[in-house]
PDB file of C-alpha atoms in Angstrom:
ATOM      1  CA  MET A   7      14.610 -38.026  20.487  1.00  0.00           C
ATOM      2  CA  VAL A   8      14.277 -34.459  21.687  1.00  0.00           C
ATOM      3  CA  GLY A   9      11.872 -33.440  24.383  1.00  0.00           C
ATOM      4  CA  ILE A  10      10.959 -30.218  26.085  1.00  0.00           C
ATOM      5  CA  LYS A  11       9.708 -29.987  29.604  1.00  0.00           C
ATOM      6  CA  LEU A  12       8.159 -26.774  30.787  1.00  0.00           C
ATOM      7  CA  LYS A  13       7.723 -25.826  34.410  1.00  0.00           C
ATOM      8  CA  GLY A  14       5.864 -22.904  35.758  1.00  0.00           C
ATOM      9  CA  LYS A  15       2.814 -20.965  34.933  1.00  0.00           C
ATOM     10  CA  PHE A  16       2.163 -18.707  32.020  1.00  0.00           C
ATOM     11  CA  SER A  17      -0.659 -16.768  33.642  1.00  0.00           C
ATOM     12  CA  LYS A  18       1.256 -13.459  33.637  1.00  0.00           C
ATOM     13  CA  ALA A  19       2.090 -13.762  29.948  1.00  0.00           C
ATOM     14  CA  SER A  20      -1.453 -14.839  29.142  1.00  0.00           C
ATOM     15  CA  LYS A  21      -2.914 -11.917  31.086  1.00  0.00           C
ATOM     16  CA  ARG A  22      -0.584  -9.505  29.279  1.00  0.00           C
ATOM     17  CA  LEU A  23      -1.514 -10.850  25.864  1.00  0.00           C
ATOM     18  CA  LEU A  24      -5.226 -10.684  26.739  1.00  0.00           C
ATOM     19  CA  SER A  25      -4.781  -7.091  27.887  1.00  0.00           C
ATOM     20  CA  LEU A  26      -3.256  -6.312  24.491  1.00  0.00           C
ATOM     21  CA  LYS A  27      -6.341  -7.791  22.850  1.00  0.00           C
ATOM     22  CA  ASN A  28      -8.569  -5.739  25.104  1.00  0.00           C
ATOM     23  CA  SER A  29      -6.617  -2.583  24.384  1.00  0.00           C
ATOM     24  CA  ALA A  30      -6.834  -3.049  20.626  1.00  0.00           C
ATOM     25  CA  ARG A  31      -7.814   0.347  19.378  1.00  0.00           C
ATOM     26  CA  VAL A  32     -11.040   0.272  17.461  1.00  0.00           C
ATOM     27  CA  GLU A  33      -9.755   2.976  15.092  1.00  0.00           C
ATOM     28  CA  GLU A  34      -6.784   0.787  14.184  1.00  0.00           C
ATOM     29  CA  LEU A  35      -9.022  -2.225  13.587  1.00  0.00           C
ATOM     30  CA  GLU A  36     -11.395  -0.141  11.486  1.00  0.00           C
ATOM     31  CA  LYS A  37      -8.433   1.102   9.430  1.00  0.00           C
ATOM     32  CA  TYR A  38      -7.444  -2.489   8.589  1.00  0.00           C
ATOM     33  CA  ALA A  39     -11.053  -3.526   8.038  1.00  0.00           C
ATOM     34  CA  GLN A  40     -11.562  -0.678   5.561  1.00  0.00           C
ATOM     35  CA  MET A  41      -8.258  -1.518   3.835  1.00  0.00           C
ATOM     36  CA  GLY A  42      -9.662  -5.014   3.312  1.00  0.00           C
ATOM     37  CA  VAL A  43     -12.932  -3.668   1.939  1.00  0.00           C
ATOM     38  CA  ASP A  44     -11.028  -1.431  -0.483  1.00  0.00           C
ATOM     39  CA  ALA A  45      -8.746  -4.276  -1.593  1.00  0.00           C
ATOM     40  CA  LEU A  46     -11.641  -6.696  -2.082  1.00  0.00           C
ATOM     41  CA  SER A  47     -13.710  -4.108  -3.956  1.00  0.00           C
ATOM     42  CA  ALA A  48     -10.819  -3.331  -6.287  1.00  0.00           C
ATOM     43  CA  ALA A  49     -10.134  -7.024  -6.979  1.00  0.00           C
ATOM     44  CA  THR A  50     -13.744  -8.147  -7.480  1.00  0.00           C
ATOM     45  CA  PRO A  51     -14.547  -9.041 -11.092  1.00  0.00           C
ATOM     46  CA  ILE A  52     -16.873  -6.381 -12.442  1.00  0.00           C
ATOM     47  CA  LYS A  53     -19.885  -7.009 -14.598  1.00  0.00           C
ATOM     48  CA  THR A  54     -22.416  -4.686 -13.013  1.00  0.00           C
ATOM     49  CA  GLY A  55     -20.256  -3.437 -10.128  1.00  0.00           C
ATOM     50  CA  LYS A  56     -22.839  -4.526  -7.557  1.00  0.00           C
ATOM     51  CA  THR A  57     -20.671  -7.221  -5.974  1.00  0.00           C
ATOM     52  CA  ALA A  58     -17.635  -4.938  -5.792  1.00  0.00           C
ATOM     53  CA  ALA A  59     -19.748  -2.266  -4.097  1.00  0.00           C
ATOM     54  CA  SER A  60     -21.255  -4.739  -1.617  1.00  0.00           C
ATOM     55  CA  TRP A  61     -18.187  -5.418   0.542  1.00  0.00           C
ATOM     56  CA  GLY A  62     -18.336  -4.505   4.206  1.00  0.00           C
ATOM     57  CA  TYR A  63     -16.948  -5.656   7.523  1.00  0.00           C
ATOM     58  CA  LYS A  64     -17.779  -6.496  11.128  1.00  0.00           C
ATOM     59  CA  ILE A  65     -15.400  -6.290  14.061  1.00  0.00           C
ATOM     60  CA  VAL A  66     -16.212  -8.953  16.645  1.00  0.00           C
ATOM     61  CA  PHE A  67     -14.770  -8.961  20.155  1.00  0.00           C
ATOM     62  CA  THR A  68     -14.930 -12.174  22.164  1.00  0.00           C
ATOM     63  CA  GLU A  69     -13.379 -13.027  25.505  1.00  0.00           C
ATOM     64  CA  LYS A  70     -10.095 -14.125  23.939  1.00  0.00           C
ATOM     65  CA  THR A  71     -10.086 -12.823  20.376  1.00  0.00           C
ATOM     66  CA  VAL A  72     -10.774  -9.910  18.121  1.00  0.00           C
ATOM     67  CA  LYS A  73     -11.911 -10.744  14.587  1.00  0.00           C
ATOM     68  CA  ILE A  74     -12.368  -8.700  11.466  1.00  0.00           C
ATOM     69  CA  ILE A  75     -14.956 -10.403   9.308  1.00  0.00           C
ATOM     70  CA  TRP A  76     -15.276  -9.178   5.740  1.00  0.00           C
ATOM     71  CA  THR A  77     -18.763  -9.535   4.299  1.00  0.00           C
ATOM     72  CA  ASN A  78     -20.434  -9.177   0.952  1.00  0.00           C
ATOM     73  CA  SER A  79     -24.147  -8.458   0.863  1.00  0.00           C
ATOM     74  CA  ASN A  80     -24.793  -9.220  -2.807  1.00  0.00           C
ATOM     75  CA  VAL A  81     -26.959 -12.325  -2.539  1.00  0.00           C
ATOM     76  CA  GLN A  82     -28.931 -13.546  -5.541  1.00  0.00           C
ATOM     77  CA  ASN A  83     -31.435 -16.417  -5.171  1.00  0.00           C
ATOM     78  CA  GLY A  84     -29.895 -17.284  -1.815  1.00  0.00           C
ATOM     79  CA  VAL A  85     -26.347 -17.438  -3.202  1.00  0.00           C
ATOM     80  CA  ASN A  86     -23.579 -15.034  -2.261  1.00  0.00           C
ATOM     81  CA  VAL A  87     -22.267 -13.756  -5.594  1.00  0.00           C
ATOM     82  CA  ALA A  88     -18.784 -12.941  -4.243  1.00  0.00           C
ATOM     83  CA  ILE A  89     -18.318 -16.582  -3.265  1.00  0.00           C
ATOM     84  CA  ILE A  90     -19.471 -18.065  -6.570  1.00  0.00           C
ATOM     85  CA  LEU A  91     -17.150 -15.678  -8.411  1.00  0.00           C
ATOM     86  CA  GLN A  92     -14.310 -17.141  -6.323  1.00  0.00           C
ATOM     87  CA  TYR A  93     -15.179 -20.801  -6.944  1.00  0.00           C
ATOM     88  CA  ASP A  94     -16.198 -22.874  -9.968  1.00  0.00           C
ATOM     89  CA  HIS A  95     -19.954 -23.223 -10.235  1.00  0.00           C
ATOM     90  CA  VAL A  96     -22.754 -24.386 -12.473  1.00  0.00           C
ATOM     91  CA  THR A  97     -25.379 -21.934 -13.696  1.00  0.00           C
ATOM     92  CA  PRO A  98     -29.135 -22.624 -13.460  1.00  0.00           C
ATOM     93  CA  SER A  99     -29.157 -23.332 -17.202  1.00  0.00           C
ATOM     94  CA  GLY A 100     -26.443 -25.989 -16.800  1.00  0.00           C
ATOM     95  CA  GLY A 101     -23.466 -23.918 -17.924  1.00  0.00           C
ATOM     96  CA  PHE A 102     -20.121 -24.047 -16.149  1.00  0.00           C
ATOM     97  CA  VAL A 103     -18.331 -20.938 -14.873  1.00  0.00           C
ATOM     98  CA  LYS A 104     -14.668 -21.180 -13.877  1.00  0.00           C
ATOM     99  CA  GLY A 105     -13.951 -19.490 -10.552  1.00  0.00           C
ATOM    100  CA  ARG A 106     -11.422 -16.735 -10.201  1.00  0.00           C
ATOM    101  CA  ASN A 107      -9.170 -16.687  -7.127  1.00  0.00           C
ATOM    102  CA  TYR A 108      -9.473 -12.996  -6.318  1.00  0.00           C
ATOM    103  CA  ILE A 109     -10.331 -12.917  -2.595  1.00  0.00           C
ATOM    104  CA  ASN A 110      -7.167 -14.491  -1.190  1.00  0.00           C
ATOM    105  CA  PRO A 111      -4.661 -12.442  -3.208  1.00  0.00           C
ATOM    106  CA  ALA A 112      -6.613  -9.243  -2.487  1.00  0.00           C
ATOM    107  CA  ILE A 113      -6.738  -9.709   1.273  1.00  0.00           C
ATOM    108  CA  LYS A 114      -3.196 -11.113   1.731  1.00  0.00           C
ATOM    109  CA  PRO A 115      -1.376  -7.734   1.856  1.00  0.00           C
ATOM    110  CA  VAL A 116      -3.848  -6.492   4.466  1.00  0.00           C
ATOM    111  CA  MET A 117      -3.361  -9.625   6.568  1.00  0.00           C
ATOM    112  CA  ASP A 118       0.418  -9.314   6.202  1.00  0.00           C
ATOM    113  CA  GLU A 119       0.289  -5.734   7.461  1.00  0.00           C
ATOM    114  CA  ILE A 120      -1.906  -6.701  10.413  1.00  0.00           C
ATOM    115  CA  ALA A 121       0.526  -9.503  11.330  1.00  0.00           C
ATOM    116  CA  ALA A 122       3.592  -7.268  10.982  1.00  0.00           C
ATOM    117  CA  ASN A 123       2.104  -4.558  13.166  1.00  0.00           C
ATOM    118  CA  ALA A 124       0.924  -7.077  15.766  1.00  0.00           C
ATOM    119  CA  TRP A 125       4.413  -8.551  15.898  1.00  0.00           C
ATOM    120  CA  LYS A 126       5.903  -5.061  16.404  1.00  0.00           C
ATOM    121  CA  GLU A 127       3.514  -4.571  19.314  1.00  0.00           C
ATOM    122  CA  VAL A 128       4.477  -7.908  20.887  1.00  0.00           C
ATOM    123  CA  LYS A 129       8.199  -7.133  20.520  1.00  0.00           C
ATOM    124  CA  ARG A 130       7.647  -3.707  22.077  1.00  0.00           C
ATOM    125  CA  LEU A 131       6.633  -5.400  25.317  1.00  0.00           C
TER     126      LEU A 131
END
């Protein structure tokens, strides 16, 4: 059996990491957010082009986090079209439509770049 016992406080490290979050440059976040919008738009299955053109983003700052939330405003009959394109669904007439996994592969390179650059910033400290 292996155990680890930690002594001490991590308040200095926590404060430093929180200051990094607080110093996150909005321009940098907007760059990544727009990269995500572009990637999602390019990967969205196109019938009319409305769903592909409806991607957007919000940047949300909380006390301990910063989030980029990608959105799609194409809602038909209360259903977000981008989501039903992603997942299997039944049509109102009873037909079945196979989903297409396009969101995850489209956003992965953006998330990888965000993670790589965040890690560079942490190592720089």
